[in-house]
Amino acid sequence: MNIIFKIAKAELRNLFFSPVAWFLAIAFLVQCAIYYTHALIPYAKWQDLSLNNNPRWHDFGTPITSIIFLSPNGIFGNVLQNLYLFVPLLTMGLISREVNSGTIRLLYSSPVKIRHIVMGKYLAIMLYNMLLVLILGIFMVTAAFNIQSVDYGLLLSAVLGFYLLVCTYTAIGMFMSSLTNYQIVSAIGSFIIIFALTQIGTLWQKVDFVRDLTYFLSLSGRTSKMLRGLITTKDVLYFLVIIYIFLGFTLLKLRGGRESTPWFVKAARYLGIFVSALAIGYISARPKLTGYWDTTARKVNTLHPTIQNIVRQMGDDQLEITMYTNLLGQGMYRGLPESRNAYLSSLWERYVRFKPDMKFNYVYYYDVKKGDSNYFRAYPHKNLQQIAERLADASDVKISLFEPPRQIHKTIDLEPENYRLVMQLKYKGRTTFLRTFDDNTFWPEDMQIAAAFKRLLQDTLPKFYFVTGDLERNIYKSGEREYRYSSIDKSNRWSLINVGFDADTLSLNTQDIPADAGGLVLADPKTQLSETAAGKLKEYISRGGNMFILGEPGKQQMLNPLLQQIGVQLLPGTLVEPTKNEMPQMVRTYATMAVADLAEDPTLLRMKGPASERNPDDSLKQLMPGVAALSYDSNGGFTVRPLLMTVGERTWLKQGVFVTDSAEIVYNPQAGDIRGSFPTALELTREIDHRQQRIIVCGDADFMSSSRSGGEPLGLDMYSWLDHNKFPVFTSGRKPKDNKLLITPATAELLAIVYVWILPALVLILGIVLLIRRKGK
């Protein structure tokens, strides 16, 4: 070890007595300073502007640590992107300089072993890399004084990823320096190797074995998890394995210069290092052997504790996930073999962490829905097989990979899933589908995955029955006033069936209310409820059943007889809110604090907490297109809380019939118009038979319709509250604490001057003095 340290010391002396090391350190310092201060100054100015305009402004609401250090304009994002430009200039002379100067012969003739030379020189470069880490540390320490409650764990994980990557680059550069006497050739060779390792993960992805091999060797994205604050053993071992490969190759290259051995012996040695490295990488990447450490303050890289508990309930029984990819269906390209690693890492890795025995299967087929003639019109005079062959050729995939319709039909019926990319989950003999969606996210999120898991675990699921028989809103119709989108639409990730509920219709004129009813939905009946239906509903309410009742202005008489039982009435008339841009019946209501207690929805998170910590603009707004005002009796046996209210000075209850698109609506108290703040949605609760009965009444049924995206953002929260918050599984994270700066814009600009100009100038002067003294000696 003493010899290794002596060689490292001598190498460090050579580094700092050459201008290259000083130039790289100063360039790195300036680069970090520019990206840090250029990200900091705009936020400091924006915070100062917000505080001056609104003294009650509280914070940005976003984690400033991530923005300044990890955003595309932040330090780490840019430093790692440009790192490959620095390292080859540093390592290009590590070995070639010794060869060109002739000192390599002295080293060979001395009692120093080749491994001492390699390890000593590499240790010196590792210590120089620590200098780069210390430069980053300057800005990390500065951030601790600039950012409120800075996320230290995130920064330490990111700097670990940086250090491992730069050490990997230096190992590659050291090996290239041993191959040639020309330093420029060595630097160019390092660029090429780094580029090849970065791009190799995109090559030959259609073959399973080759795909796994190139994915393991690929440098691309290896630091992404650490930059997000997640350290995994397989990522750390990957860098160590790559360093081991190139240090081993360097050792063999220098040893080969002193030995006269057959070429196949040398090749076997290189192959031995490569194969042993692959074996280590393969074993370390096994899910059961992978360790995880989420260093972030809010544990943003870890499954929510509620979902962790659901996964633990599965125990040691295997969960089998089969992805069905249709050559002619939506999402085909995301399901092809070359996209498999991205699918596993982006969607399932967080779950594999807690259930490593998951089994993944892949089935490829081609088929279209019965009666779908789109492809046949696009390819006239072609049958389905010929069409599939053409599309396979255009997509550069083999048609033999895909099962024909007659074969896939023998194993599974995918027509109800519209033959799009879908996953089937199988656990202990039970199966359920996990769907993909036509939005920017495409893949299911935690809420949909948790719902699918609970479907596999539970014998029964909560079921909402939508009452029919009196022209109510229909869940099987897709019109803009209907309820299909929010209930049974498989293409909507927020529909009831995709977040854990079941939904069906119920005609009370011919059917009784089932015992498994989690709640009834009575939405805008257009005719008077029959005595049979009204009687069943009243009995259901008396027994403590949960209900969601939605009315419409002009049809108050259809629901008021039923609502009288719970002390609520739809007031005559229509609420109006004349504005510059909207028709007067488009009323914008605001959510009361009772809404914050509906569910653990992250959307409602900002409404919670002490009043002193809430932003005055945090109240959610809900547009209601044509809404009736509600009145209620506080002594009616229910505890009543308004959920949505109108703004009193802007709205009034308009009596009579009016035409919305003709003359301007005028407030007329003589005609019975009433100005004021009215509730448009109520929640009612009471204790009955040792459980809480829950009812929601709304004066508008349109806001839950397809044209209004199913009542977003509050519709799903209302269903959750009616189900006593068993579904859906909300994964609300903690509010970031590093959401505010502790400096003024003037201080931020002063930091820019110090770090971009003064500090690099001082380092430059120090380097010049040392180099002049060295030359004088």
Coordinates of N, CA, C and O in Angstrom, one line a residue, residues 499-604:
V499 N -60.3 2.8 -10.9 CA -59.8 3.2 -9.6 C -60.3 2.4 -8.4 O -60.0 2.7 -7.3
G500 N -61.0 1.3 -8.7 CA -61.3 0.3 -7.7 C -62.8 0.1 -7.5 O -63.2 -0.9 -6.7
F501 N -63.7 0.8 -8.1 CA -65.1 0.6 -7.9 C -65.7 -0.2 -9.0 O -65.1 -0.3 -10.1
D502 N -66.9 -0.8 -8.8 CA -67.7 -1.4 -9.8 C -68.9 -0.4 -10.0 O -69.3 0.3 -9.1
A503 N -69.5 -0.5 -11.2 CA -70.6 0.4 -11.5 C -71.6 -0.4 -12.3 O -71.2 -1.1 -13.2
D504 N -72.9 -0.2 -12.0 CA -74.0 -0.8 -12.8 C -75.2 0.1 -12.7 O -75.2 1.0 -11.9
T505 N -76.2 -0.3 -13.5 CA -77.5 0.4 -13.4 C -78.5 -0.4 -12.6 O -78.4 -1.6 -12.5
L506 N -79.6 0.3 -12.2 CA -80.6 -0.3 -11.3 C -81.9 0.4 -11.6 O -82.0 1.6 -11.4
S507 N -82.9 -0.3 -12.1 CA -84.2 0.2 -12.3 C -85.0 -0.2 -11.1 O -85.4 -1.3 -10.9
L508 N -85.4 0.8 -10.3 CA -86.1 0.6 -9.0 C -87.6 0.2 -9.3 O -88.2 -0.3 -8.4
N509 N -88.0 0.4 -10.5 CA -89.4 0.0 -10.8 C -89.6 -1.5 -10.9 O -90.6 -2.0 -10.7
T510 N -88.5 -2.1 -11.2 CA -88.5 -3.6 -11.4 C -87.5 -4.4 -10.6 O -87.6 -5.6 -10.5
Q511 N -86.6 -3.7 -9.9 CA -85.6 -4.4 -9.2 C -85.5 -3.8 -7.8 O -85.8 -2.6 -7.5
D512 N -85.1 -4.7 -6.8 CA -84.8 -4.2 -5.5 C -83.3 -3.8 -5.4 O -82.5 -4.1 -6.2
I513 N -83.1 -3.0 -4.3 CA -81.7 -2.5 -4.1 C -80.8 -3.6 -3.6 O -81.1 -4.2 -2.6
P514 N -79.8 -4.0 -4.3 CA -78.9 -5.2 -3.9 C -78.3 -4.9 -2.6 O -78.0 -3.8 -2.2
A515 N -78.0 -6.0 -1.9 CA -77.3 -5.9 -0.6 C -75.9 -5.4 -0.7 O -75.3 -4.8 0.3
D516 N -75.2 -5.6 -1.9 CA -73.8 -5.2 -2.0 C -73.7 -3.8 -2.5 O -72.6 -3.3 -2.9
A517 N -74.8 -3.0 -2.5 CA -74.7 -1.6 -3.0 C -73.9 -0.8 -2.0 O -74.2 -0.6 -0.9
G518 N -72.8 -0.2 -2.5 CA -71.9 0.7 -1.7 C -72.6 2.1 -1.7 O -72.3 2.9 -0.8
G519 N -73.4 2.3 -2.7 CA -74.1 3.6 -2.7 C -75.0 3.7 -4.0 O -74.7 3.0 -5.0
L520 N -76.0 4.6 -3.9 CA -76.8 4.8 -5.1 C -76.6 6.2 -5.6 O -76.3 7.1 -4.9
V521 N -76.6 6.3 -7.0 CA -76.5 7.6 -7.6 C -77.8 7.9 -8.4 O -78.2 7.1 -9.3
L522 N -78.4 9.0 -8.0 CA -79.7 9.4 -8.6 C -79.4 10.7 -9.3 O -79.3 11.8 -8.6
A523 N -79.2 10.7 -10.6 CA -78.7 11.9 -11.3 C -79.8 12.4 -12.3 O -80.0 11.8 -13.3
D524 N -80.4 13.5 -11.9 CA -81.3 14.3 -12.8 C -82.4 13.5 -13.4 O -82.5 13.3 -14.7
P525 N -83.3 12.9 -12.6 CA -84.5 12.3 -13.2 C -85.3 13.4 -13.9 O -85.6 14.5 -13.4
K526 N -85.8 13.1 -15.1 CA -86.6 14.1 -15.9 C -88.1 13.9 -15.8 O -88.9 14.7 -16.3
T527 N -88.5 12.8 -15.1 CA -89.9 12.5 -14.9 C -90.1 12.3 -13.4 O -89.1 11.9 -12.7
Q528 N -91.3 12.4 -12.9 CA -91.6 12.2 -11.5 C -91.3 10.7 -11.1 O -91.6 9.8 -11.8
L529 N -90.6 10.6 -10.0 CA -90.3 9.2 -9.5 C -91.6 8.5 -9.2 O -92.5 9.0 -8.6
S530 N -91.7 7.2 -9.6 CA -92.9 6.4 -9.3 C -93.0 6.2 -7.8 O -92.0 6.3 -7.1
E531 N -94.1 5.8 -7.4 CA -94.3 5.5 -6.0 C -93.4 4.3 -5.6 O -92.9 4.3 -4.5
T532 N -93.3 3.4 -6.5 CA -92.4 2.2 -6.1 C -91.0 2.6 -6.0 O -90.3 2.3 -5.0
A533 N -90.5 3.4 -6.9 CA -89.1 3.9 -6.8 C -88.8 4.8 -5.6 O -87.9 4.7 -4.9
A534 N -89.8 5.7 -5.4 CA -89.6 6.7 -4.3 C -89.7 5.9 -3.0 O -88.9 6.2 -2.0
G535 N -90.6 4.9 -2.9 CA -90.7 4.2 -1.7 C -89.4 3.4 -1.4 O -88.9 3.4 -0.2
K536 N -88.8 2.8 -2.4 CA -87.6 2.0 -2.2 C -86.4 3.0 -1.8 O -85.6 2.6 -0.9
L537 N -86.4 4.2 -2.4 CA -85.3 5.1 -2.0 C -85.5 5.6 -0.6 O -84.5 5.7 0.1
K538 N -86.7 5.9 -0.2 CA -86.9 6.4 1.2 C -86.6 5.3 2.2 O -86.0 5.6 3.2
E539 N -86.9 4.1 1.9 CA -86.6 3.0 2.8 C -85.1 2.8 2.9 O -84.5 2.5 3.9
Y540 N -84.4 2.9 1.7 CA -83.0 2.8 1.7 C -82.3 3.9 2.5 O -81.3 3.6 3.2
I541 N -82.8 5.1 2.4 CA -82.2 6.2 3.2 C -82.5 5.9 4.7 O -81.6 6.2 5.5
S542 N -83.7 5.5 5.0 CA -84.0 5.2 6.4 C -83.1 4.1 7.0 O -82.8 4.2 8.2
R543 N -82.7 3.2 6.2 CA -81.8 2.1 6.7 C -80.4 2.5 6.8 O -79.5 1.8 7.3
G544 N -80.1 3.7 6.3 CA -78.7 4.2 6.5 C -77.9 4.1 5.2 O -76.6 4.2 5.3
G545 N -78.5 3.9 4.1 CA -77.7 3.8 2.8 C -77.1 5.1 2.3 O -77.7 6.2 2.6
N546 N -76.0 5.0 1.7 CA -75.3 6.2 1.1 C -75.8 6.5 -0.2 O -76.1 5.6 -1.0
M547 N -75.9 7.8 -0.5 CA -76.5 8.3 -1.8 C -75.8 9.5 -2.3 O -75.2 10.3 -1.6
F548 N -75.8 9.6 -3.6 CA -75.3 10.7 -4.4 C -76.5 11.2 -5.2 O -76.9 10.6 -6.2
I549 N -77.0 12.4 -4.8 CA -78.2 12.9 -5.5 C -77.9 14.2 -6.2 O -77.3 15.1 -5.6
L550 N -78.2 14.2 -7.5 CA -77.8 15.4 -8.3 C -79.1 15.9 -9.1 O -79.8 15.1 -9.7
G551 N -79.4 17.2 -8.9 CA -80.6 17.7 -9.6 C -80.2 18.8 -10.6 O -79.0 19.0 -10.8
E552 N -81.2 19.4 -11.2 CA -81.0 20.4 -12.2 C -82.0 21.5 -12.0 O -83.1 21.3 -11.6
P553 N -81.7 22.8 -12.3 CA -82.7 23.8 -12.2 C -83.8 23.6 -13.2 O -83.5 23.1 -14.3
G554 N -85.0 23.9 -12.8 CA -86.2 23.7 -13.7 C -86.8 22.3 -13.5 O -87.9 22.0 -13.9
K555 N -86.1 21.4 -12.7 CA -86.6 20.1 -12.4 C -86.6 19.8 -10.9 O -86.4 18.7 -10.5
Q556 N -86.7 20.9 -10.1 CA -86.6 20.8 -8.7 C -87.7 19.8 -8.1 O -87.5 19.1 -7.2
Q557 N -88.9 19.9 -8.8 CA -90.0 19.1 -8.3 C -89.8 17.6 -8.4 O -90.5 16.9 -7.7
M558 N -88.8 17.2 -9.2 CA -88.6 15.7 -9.4 C -87.9 15.2 -8.1 O -88.1 14.0 -7.8
L559 N -87.1 16.0 -7.5 CA -86.3 15.5 -6.3 C -86.7 16.0 -5.0 O -86.4 15.4 -4.0
N560 N -87.4 17.1 -5.0 CA -87.7 17.7 -3.7 C -88.5 16.8 -2.7 O -88.3 16.8 -1.5
P561 N -89.5 16.0 -3.3 CA -90.2 15.1 -2.3 C -89.3 14.1 -1.7 O -89.5 13.8 -0.5
L562 N -88.3 13.6 -2.4 CA -87.3 12.7 -1.8 C -86.4 13.5 -0.8 O -86.1 13.0 0.3
L563 N -86.0 14.6 -1.2 CA -85.0 15.4 -0.4 C -85.6 15.9 0.9 O -84.9 16.2 1.9
Q564 N -86.9 16.0 0.9 CA -87.6 16.5 2.1 C -87.3 15.5 3.3 O -87.3 16.0 4.4
Q565 N -87.1 14.3 3.0 CA -86.8 13.3 4.0 C -85.6 13.6 4.8 O -85.4 13.3 6.0
I566 N -84.6 14.2 4.1 CA -83.3 14.5 4.7 C -83.1 16.0 5.1 O -82.0 16.4 5.4
G567 N -84.2 16.8 4.9 CA -84.1 18.2 5.3 C -83.4 19.1 4.3 O -82.9 20.1 4.7
V568 N -83.4 18.7 3.0 CA -82.8 19.5 2.0 C -83.8 19.8 0.9 O -84.7 19.0 0.6
Q569 N -83.7 21.0 0.3 CA -84.6 21.3 -0.9 C -83.7 22.0 -1.9 O -82.8 22.7 -1.7
L570 N -84.2 21.8 -3.2 CA -83.7 22.5 -4.3 C -84.5 23.8 -4.5 O -85.7 23.7 -4.7
L571 N -84.0 25.0 -4.3 CA -84.7 26.2 -4.4 C -85.2 26.5 -5.8 O -84.5 26.2 -6.8
P572 N -86.4 27.1 -5.9 CA -86.8 27.4 -7.3 C -85.9 28.5 -7.9 O -85.4 29.3 -7.2
G573 N -85.8 28.4 -9.2 CA -85.0 29.4 -9.9 C -83.6 28.8 -10.3 O -83.4 27.6 -10.1
T574 N -82.8 29.6 -10.9 CA -81.5 29.2 -11.4 C -80.5 30.2 -11.0 O -80.7 31.5 -11.1
L575 N -79.3 29.8 -10.5 CA -78.3 30.6 -10.1 C -77.6 31.2 -11.4 O -77.3 30.4 -12.3
V576 N -77.3 32.5 -11.4 CA -76.6 33.1 -12.5 C -75.4 33.9 -12.0 O -75.4 34.4 -10.9
E577 N -74.4 34.0 -12.8 CA -73.2 34.8 -12.6 C -72.8 35.5 -13.9 O -71.9 34.9 -14.6
P578 N -73.3 36.6 -14.2 CA -72.9 37.3 -15.5 C -71.4 37.6 -15.4 O -70.9 38.2 -14.5
T579 N -70.7 37.2 -16.4 CA -69.3 37.6 -16.6 C -69.0 38.0 -18.0 O -69.9 37.9 -18.9
K580 N -67.8 38.5 -18.2 CA -67.4 39.0 -19.5 C -67.4 37.9 -20.6 O -67.7 38.2 -21.8
N581 N -67.0 36.7 -20.2 CA -66.7 35.7 -21.2 C -67.6 34.6 -21.3 O -67.8 33.9 -22.3
E582 N -68.4 34.3 -20.2 CA -69.2 33.1 -20.1 C -70.7 33.5 -20.1 O -71.1 34.7 -19.8
M583 N -71.5 32.5 -20.5 CA -73.0 32.8 -20.4 C -73.3 32.8 -18.9 O -72.7 32.2 -18.0
P584 N -74.4 33.5 -18.6 CA -74.7 33.8 -17.1 C -75.0 32.6 -16.3 O -74.8 32.6 -15.1
Q585 N -75.4 31.5 -16.9 CA -75.7 30.3 -16.1 C -74.5 29.5 -15.7 O -74.5 28.5 -15.0
M586 N -73.3 29.9 -16.3 CA -72.0 29.2 -16.0 C -71.5 29.8 -14.7 O -70.8 30.8 -14.7
V587 N -71.8 29.1 -13.6 CA -71.5 29.7 -12.3 C -70.2 29.0 -11.8 O -70.1 27.8 -11.7
R588 N -69.3 29.9 -11.3 CA -68.0 29.4 -10.8 C -68.1 29.4 -9.2 O -68.1 30.4 -8.6
T589 N -68.2 28.2 -8.7 CA -68.4 28.0 -7.2 C -67.0 27.8 -6.6 O -66.0 27.4 -7.3
Y590 N -66.9 28.0 -5.3 CA -65.6 27.7 -4.7 C -65.8 26.6 -3.6 O -66.9 26.5 -3.0
A591 N -64.7 25.9 -3.4 CA -64.8 24.8 -2.4 C -64.6 25.3 -1.0 O -63.7 26.1 -0.8
T592 N -65.4 24.8 -0.1 CA -65.2 25.2 1.3 C -64.2 24.3 2.0 O -63.7 23.3 1.3
M593 N -63.9 24.5 3.2 CA -62.9 23.7 3.9 C -63.4 22.3 4.1 O -62.6 21.4 4.3
A594 N -64.7 22.1 4.0 CA -65.2 20.7 4.2 C -64.7 19.8 3.0 O -64.6 18.6 3.2
V595 N -64.5 20.4 1.9 CA -64.0 19.6 0.7 C -62.6 19.0 1.1 O -62.3 17.9 0.6
A596 N -61.8 19.7 1.8 CA -60.5 19.2 2.2 C -60.5 17.9 3.0 O -59.6 17.1 3.0
D597 N -61.7 17.6 3.6 CA -61.8 16.4 4.4 C -62.5 15.3 3.6 O -62.8 14.2 4.1
L598 N -62.8 15.5 2.3 CA -63.5 14.4 1.5 C -62.5 13.2 1.3 O -63.0 12.1 1.4
A599 N -61.3 13.5 1.0 CA -60.4 12.4 0.7 C -58.9 12.9 0.8 O -58.7 14.1 0.9
E600 N -58.0 11.9 0.8 CA -56.6 12.2 0.8 C -56.0 12.5 -0.6 O -54.9 12.1 -0.9
D601 N -56.8 13.3 -1.3 CA -56.4 13.6 -2.7 C -55.3 14.7 -2.6 O -55.5 15.7 -1.9
P602 N -54.2 14.5 -3.3 CA -53.1 15.5 -3.4 C -53.6 16.8 -3.8 O -53.1 17.9 -3.5
T603 N -54.7 16.9 -4.7 CA -55.3 18.1 -5.1 C -55.8 18.9 -3.9 O -55.8 20.2 -4.0
L604 N -56.3 18.2 -2.9 CA -56.8 18.9 -1.8 C -55.8 19.2 -0.7 O -56.1 19.8 0.3

